[in-house]
mmCIF file of C-alpha atoms in Angstrom:
data_model
loop_
_atom_site.group_PDB
_atom_site.id
_atom_site.type_symbol
_atom_site.label_atom_id
_atom_site.label_comp_id
_atom_site.label_asym_id
_atom_site.label_seq_id
_atom_site.Cartn_x
_atom_site.Cartn_y
_atom_site.Cartn_z
ATOM 1 C CA UNK C 1328 69.124 125.081 93.548
ATOM 2 C CA UNK C 1329 71.644 122.973 95.505
ATOM 3 C CA UNK C 1330 74.028 123.104 92.547
ATOM 4 C CA UNK C 1331 73.781 126.904 92.376
ATOM 5 C CA UNK C 1332 74.422 127.200 96.114
ATOM 6 C CA UNK C 1333 77.441 124.933 95.802
ATOM 7 C CA UNK C 1334 78.838 126.947 92.900
ATOM 8 C CA UNK C 1335 78.370 130.239 94.732
ATOM 9 C CA UNK C 1336 80.227 128.934 97.776
ATOM 10 C CA UNK C 1337 82.823 127.181 95.543
ATOM 11 C CA UNK C 1338 82.607 124.078 97.717
ATOM 12 C CA UNK C 1339 82.336 121.878 94.632
ATOM 13 C CA UNK C 1340 85.896 122.764 93.524
ATOM 14 C CA UNK C 1341 87.857 120.924 96.234
ATOM 15 C CA UNK C 1342 85.284 118.141 96.335
ATOM 16 C CA UNK C 1343 85.667 117.520 92.608
ATOM 17 C CA UNK C 1344 89.451 117.758 92.696
ATOM 18 C CA UNK C 1345 89.641 115.174 95.482
ATOM 19 C CA UNK C 1346 87.438 112.704 93.623
ATOM 20 C CA UNK C 1347 89.297 113.247 90.351
ATOM 21 C CA UNK C 1348 92.635 112.720 92.103
ATOM 22 C CA UNK C 1349 91.384 109.483 93.606
ATOM 23 C CA UNK C 1350 89.613 108.009 90.572
ATOM 24 C CA UNK C 1351 92.122 109.188 87.966
ATOM 25 C CA UNK C 1352 95.324 108.519 89.883
ATOM 26 C CA UNK C 1353 95.363 107.098 93.432
ATOM 27 C CA UNK C 1354 92.927 104.269 92.703
ATOM 28 C CA UNK C 1355 95.252 103.224 89.883
ATOM 29 C CA UNK C 1356 98.652 103.484 91.580
ATOM 30 C CA UNK C 1357 98.053 102.776 95.272
ATOM 31 C CA UNK C 1358 97.003 99.108 94.942
ATOM 32 C CA UNK C 1359 100.357 98.510 93.197
ATOM 33 C CA UNK C 1360 102.488 100.269 95.836
ATOM 34 C CA UNK C 1361 103.171 97.269 98.083
ATOM 35 C CA UNK C 1362 104.437 95.135 95.202
ATOM 36 C CA UNK C 1363 106.640 97.961 93.924
ATOM 37 C CA UNK C 1364 108.108 98.609 97.378
ATOM 38 C CA UNK C 1365 108.639 94.891 97.952
ATOM 39 C CA UNK C 1366 110.563 94.565 94.690
ATOM 40 C CA UNK C 1367 112.776 97.490 95.648
ATOM 41 C CA UNK C 1368 113.284 96.159 99.180
ATOM 42 C CA UNK C 1369 114.488 92.778 97.887
ATOM 43 C CA UNK C 1370 117.201 94.554 95.910
ATOM 44 C CA UNK C 1371 117.933 97.074 98.682
ATOM 45 C CA UNK C 1372 117.107 95.338 102.000
ATOM 46 C CA UNK C 1373 118.767 97.959 104.207
ATOM 47 C CA UNK C 1374 116.862 100.988 102.911
ATOM 48 C CA UNK C 1375 113.269 99.903 103.591
ATOM 49 C CA UNK C 1376 113.527 97.737 106.685
ATOM 50 C CA UNK C 1377 110.191 98.917 108.118
ATOM 51 C CA UNK C 1378 107.260 97.492 106.148
ATOM 52 C CA UNK C 1379 104.900 100.110 107.612
ATOM 53 C CA UNK C 1380 106.656 102.723 105.464
ATOM 54 C CA UNK C 1381 105.911 100.744 102.289
ATOM 55 C CA UNK C 1382 103.305 103.219 101.138
ATOM 56 C CA UNK C 1383 102.967 106.472 99.232
ATOM 57 C CA UNK C 1384 103.392 109.492 101.496
ATOM 58 C CA UNK C 1385 101.222 112.273 100.091
ATOM 59 C CA UNK C 1386 102.091 115.847 101.094
ATOM 60 C CA UNK C 1387 99.140 118.202 101.552
ATOM 61 C CA UNK C 1388 100.434 121.724 102.291
ATOM 62 C CA UNK C 1389 97.402 123.839 103.179
ATOM 63 C CA UNK C 1390 99.126 126.838 101.593
ATOM 64 C CA UNK C 1391 98.973 124.910 98.273
ATOM 65 C CA UNK C 1392 102.649 125.813 97.825
ATOM 66 C CA UNK C 1393 103.926 122.861 95.799
ATOM 67 C CA UNK C 1394 107.538 122.448 94.653
ATOM 68 C CA UNK C 1395 108.346 120.527 91.494
ATOM 69 C CA UNK C 1396 111.591 119.388 93.134
ATOM 70 C CA UNK C 1397 111.465 118.388 96.790
ATOM 71 C CA UNK C 1398 115.162 119.176 97.202
ATOM 72 C CA UNK C 1399 114.327 122.848 96.640
ATOM 73 C CA UNK C 1400 111.736 122.755 99.396
ATOM 74 C CA UNK C 1401 114.187 121.257 101.890
ATOM 75 C CA UNK C 1402 117.855 120.346 101.368
ATOM 76 C CA UNK C 1403 117.490 117.484 103.868
ATOM 77 C CA UNK C 1404 115.334 115.693 101.287
ATOM 78 C CA UNK C 1405 117.321 114.023 98.523
ATOM 79 C CA UNK C 1406 116.144 112.000 95.542
ATOM 80 C CA UNK C 1407 117.404 108.396 95.500
ATOM 81 C CA UNK C 1408 115.746 106.592 92.576
ATOM 82 C CA UNK C 1409 112.427 105.767 90.932
ATOM 83 C CA UNK C 1410 110.395 102.709 91.868
ATOM 84 C CA UNK C 1411 109.148 100.217 89.276
ATOM 85 C CA UNK C 1412 106.962 101.860 86.648
ATOM 86 C CA UNK C 1413 103.351 100.929 85.942
ATOM 87 C CA UNK C 1414 102.369 101.224 82.270
ATOM 88 C CA UNK C 1415 98.708 101.297 81.242
ATOM 89 C CA UNK C 1416 96.565 102.440 78.329
ATOM 90 C CA UNK C 1417 94.458 105.350 79.596
ATOM 91 C CA UNK C 1418 91.915 107.531 77.772
ATOM 92 C CA UNK C 1419 93.465 106.968 74.363
ATOM 93 C CA UNK C 1420 97.075 107.271 75.483
ATOM 94 C CA UNK C 1421 99.064 104.126 74.795
ATOM 95 C CA UNK C 1422 101.551 103.034 77.451
ATOM 96 C CA UNK C 1423 100.877 105.829 79.919
ATOM 97 C CA UNK C 1424 103.566 105.624 82.618
ATOM 98 C CA UNK C 1425 102.917 105.954 86.351
ATOM 99 C CA UNK C 1426 105.893 106.001 88.694
ATOM 100 C CA UNK C 1427 106.965 107.200 92.124
ATOM 101 C CA UNK C 1428 110.249 108.511 93.443
ATOM 102 C CA UNK C 1429 112.082 107.288 96.512
ATOM 103 C CA UNK C 1430 113.727 109.893 98.731
ATOM 104 C CA UNK C 1431 116.209 109.898 101.586
ATOM 105 C CA UNK C 1432 115.132 112.206 104.428
ATOM 106 C CA UNK C 1433 117.849 113.349 106.830
ATOM 107 C CA UNK C 1434 116.769 113.988 110.423
ATOM 108 C CA UNK C 1435 118.287 116.157 113.190
ATOM 109 C CA UNK C 1436 120.608 113.328 114.224
ATOM 110 C CA UNK C 1437 121.929 112.907 110.677
ATOM 111 C CA UNK C 1438 120.087 109.608 110.263
ATOM 112 C CA UNK C 1439 118.573 108.792 106.872
ATOM 113 C CA UNK C 1440 114.962 107.676 106.446
ATOM 114 C CA UNK C 1441 113.754 106.377 103.084
ATOM 115 C CA UNK C 1442 110.251 106.616 101.679
ATOM 116 C CA UNK C 1443 108.197 107.267 98.553
ATOM 117 C CA UNK C 1444 106.834 110.790 98.824
ATOM 118 C CA UNK C 1445 105.139 113.322 96.546
ATOM 119 C CA UNK C 1446 102.778 116.277 96.686
ATOM 120 C CA UNK C 1447 99.047 116.004 96.078
ATOM 121 C CA UNK C 1448 99.139 117.519 92.587
ATOM 122 C CA UNK C 1449 95.578 118.997 92.605
ATOM 123 C CA UNK C 1450 96.852 121.596 95.065
ATOM 124 C CA UNK C 1451 98.736 123.137 92.153
ATOM 125 C CA UNK C 1452 95.369 123.727 90.496
ATOM 126 C CA UNK C 1453 93.984 125.390 93.625
ATOM 127 C CA UNK C 1454 97.015 127.654 93.802
ATOM 128 C CA UNK C 1455 96.772 128.519 90.093
ATOM 129 C CA UNK C 1456 93.069 129.328 90.493
ATOM 130 C CA UNK C 1457 93.863 131.727 93.312
ATOM 131 C CA UNK C 1458 96.211 133.548 90.921
ATOM 132 C CA UNK C 1459 93.681 133.684 88.078
ATOM 133 C CA UNK C 1460 91.199 136.567 87.923
ATOM 134 C CA UNK C 1461 88.565 134.354 86.289
ATOM 135 C CA UNK C 1462 88.461 131.984 89.280
ATOM 136 C CA UNK C 1463 88.482 134.855 91.794
ATOM 137 C CA UNK C 1464 89.840 132.788 94.678
ATOM 138 C CA UNK C 1465 91.010 134.757 97.677
ATOM 139 C CA UNK C 1466 93.835 133.497 99.883
ATOM 140 C CA UNK C 1467 91.313 132.655 102.614
ATOM 141 C CA UNK C 1468 89.110 130.756 100.139
ATOM 142 C CA UNK C 1469 92.139 128.843 98.905
ATOM 143 C CA UNK C 1470 92.969 127.749 102.457
ATOM 144 C CA UNK C 1471 89.365 126.664 102.987
ATOM 145 C CA UNK C 1472 89.440 124.729 99.721
ATOM 146 C CA UNK C 1473 92.717 123.035 100.684
ATOM 147 C CA UNK C 1474 91.192 121.914 103.979
ATOM 148 C CA UNK C 1475 88.067 120.646 102.251
ATOM 149 C CA UNK C 1476 90.217 118.829 99.688
ATOM 150 C CA UNK C 1477 92.099 117.081 102.482
ATOM 151 C CA UNK C 1478 88.991 116.121 104.409
ATOM 152 C CA UNK C 1479 87.231 114.832 101.280
ATOM 153 C CA UNK C 1480 90.265 112.842 100.136
ATOM 154 C CA UNK C 1481 90.703 111.409 103.619
ATOM 155 C CA UNK C 1482 87.114 110.174 103.670
ATOM 156 C CA UNK C 1483 87.338 108.739 100.145
ATOM 157 C CA UNK C 1484 90.513 106.798 100.937
ATOM 158 C CA UNK C 1485 89.180 105.553 104.263
ATOM 159 C CA UNK C 1486 86.306 103.953 102.370
ATOM 160 C CA UNK C 1487 88.545 102.378 99.716
ATOM 161 C CA UNK C 1488 89.396 98.765 100.598
ATOM 162 C CA UNK C 1489 91.808 98.403 97.684
ATOM 163 C CA UNK C 1490 93.861 101.393 98.881
ATOM 164 C CA UNK C 1491 93.983 100.379 102.551
ATOM 165 C CA UNK C 1492 97.442 100.682 104.157
ATOM 166 C CA UNK C 1493 99.044 101.887 100.916
ATOM 167 C CA UNK C 1494 99.192 105.625 101.669
ATOM 168 C CA UNK C 1495 99.752 108.202 104.380
ATOM 169 C CA UNK C 1496 98.354 111.717 104.078
ATOM 170 C CA UNK C 1497 100.668 114.367 105.515
ATOM 171 C CA UNK C 1498 98.688 117.602 105.906
ATOM 172 C CA UNK C 1499 100.503 120.558 107.390
ATOM 173 C CA UNK C 1500 100.501 124.311 107.774
ATOM 174 C CA UNK C 1501 103.850 125.920 107.196
ATOM 175 C CA UNK C 1502 105.108 128.232 109.986
ATOM 176 C CA UNK C 1503 104.778 131.973 109.425
ATOM 177 C CA UNK C 1504 108.533 132.367 109.789
ATOM 178 C CA UNK C 1505 110.466 130.303 107.260
ATOM 179 C CA UNK C 1506 112.162 127.206 108.692
ATOM 180 C CA UNK C 1507 114.844 125.635 106.524
ATOM 181 C CA UNK C 1508 114.069 122.019 107.420
ATOM 182 C CA UNK C 1509 110.427 122.173 108.409
ATOM 183 C CA UNK C 1510 109.271 119.758 105.689
ATOM 184 C CA UNK C 1511 111.889 117.085 106.383
ATOM 185 C CA UNK C 1512 111.035 117.182 110.103
ATOM 186 C CA UNK C 1513 107.345 116.817 109.257
ATOM 187 C CA UNK C 1514 107.965 113.756 107.063
ATOM 188 C CA UNK C 1515 110.349 112.154 109.569
ATOM 189 C CA UNK C 1516 107.750 112.604 112.319
ATOM 190 C CA UNK C 1517 105.306 110.501 110.302
ATOM 191 C CA UNK C 1518 107.956 107.905 109.447
ATOM 192 C CA UNK C 1519 108.745 107.548 113.145
ATOM 193 C CA UNK C 1520 105.062 107.009 113.876
ATOM 194 C CA UNK C 1521 104.994 104.242 111.282
ATOM 195 C CA UNK C 1522 108.003 102.614 112.931
ATOM 196 C CA UNK C 1523 106.226 102.804 116.309
ATOM 197 C CA UNK C 1524 103.123 101.268 114.728
ATOM 198 C CA UNK C 1525 105.134 98.342 113.361
ATOM 199 C CA UNK C 1526 106.827 97.732 116.719
ATOM 200 C CA UNK C 1527 103.448 97.889 118.462
ATOM 201 C CA UNK C 1528 102.000 95.314 116.054
ATOM 202 C CA UNK C 1529 104.984 92.994 116.533
ATOM 203 C CA UNK C 1530 104.663 93.291 120.301
ATOM 204 C CA UNK C 1531 100.901 92.791 120.185
ATOM 205 C CA UNK C 1532 100.021 96.188 121.664
ATOM 206 C CA UNK C 1533 97.858 98.944 120.184
ATOM 207 C CA UNK C 1534 99.714 101.674 118.266
ATOM 208 C CA UNK C 1535 99.234 105.145 119.682
ATOM 209 C CA UNK C 1536 99.127 108.281 117.562
ATOM 210 C CA UNK C 1537 99.970 111.436 119.536
ATOM 211 C CA UNK C 1538 97.381 114.191 119.565
ATOM 212 C CA UNK C 1539 99.864 116.554 117.864
ATOM 213 C CA UNK C 1540 99.145 114.978 114.472
ATOM 214 C CA UNK C 1541 97.301 117.264 112.090
ATOM 215 C CA UNK C 1542 94.092 115.440 111.241
ATOM 216 C CA UNK C 1543 90.612 116.233 110.009
ATOM 217 C CA UNK C 1544 89.492 117.207 113.505
ATOM 218 C CA UNK C 1545 91.854 120.177 113.326
ATOM 219 C CA UNK C 1546 90.710 121.061 109.817
ATOM 220 C CA UNK C 1547 87.171 121.958 110.845
ATOM 221 C CA UNK C 1548 85.679 124.247 108.225
ATOM 222 C CA UNK C 1549 82.453 124.795 110.142
ATOM 223 C CA UNK C 1550 80.473 123.619 107.130
ATOM 224 C CA UNK C 1551 77.255 121.799 107.869
ATOM 225 C CA UNK C 1552 76.484 118.514 106.149
ATOM 226 C CA UNK C 1553 73.624 120.092 104.236
ATOM 227 C CA UNK C 1554 76.013 122.678 102.764
ATOM 228 C CA UNK C 1555 78.378 120.090 101.286
ATOM 229 C CA UNK C 1556 78.088 119.201 97.573
ATOM 230 C CA UNK C 1557 75.625 116.385 96.962
ATOM 231 C CA UNK C 1558 75.722 113.852 94.097
ATOM 232 C CA UNK C 1559 73.420 114.704 91.189
ATOM 233 C CA UNK C 1560 72.198 111.087 90.953
ATOM 234 C CA UNK C 1561 71.741 108.319 93.485
ATOM 235 C CA UNK C 1562 71.500 105.333 91.139
ATOM 236 C CA UNK C 1563 75.261 104.667 91.143
ATOM 237 C CA UNK C 1564 76.075 106.480 87.900
#
């Protein structure tokens, strides 16, 4: 009965996508991020001076509008290079390659900020489902699913010790009127916060995150706990 209710409300879609994204990708690559960034920093000491930015910045546009090339989303974002690859055997595929790209983000003062950044790829699936008659996702349902995906992923990552301090989720709603450099400003805002956090740690004070940050408190879906998808088994399998 709970499964049928979940399917009717489609709440299981975002929940499943978030878990799949974590187990099949983030749990594999995030624990290796620090080492990869450290290797790059040794060869390029001036580009990644702030250790707090040595993480994967994951873009979560609630519109699910994902660009394959970040430069097309915002010309102030430019590809620099790829970080060290991770090669693993996965599900029958020999030498499957995992890698991340480093970008230079130009701010309003023409200063360059460098970081590893990419979209949360499951959002492409949500967008595709909203365009497919079989899935029958409305635009409003897609937005709700995107919010639930973010909240679920946030909770999963918060509980993952091996992924601690290796990522930063950047959830955002694009303005109704197109802004040429909205995305670069959004990323730079987070990079500045990371710089402030590092300075605060060095000075021994507590880092402060302004209330303007888009977090799970602002992504309230008004879904009760009993309505959320529940695991089919409780024995750990």
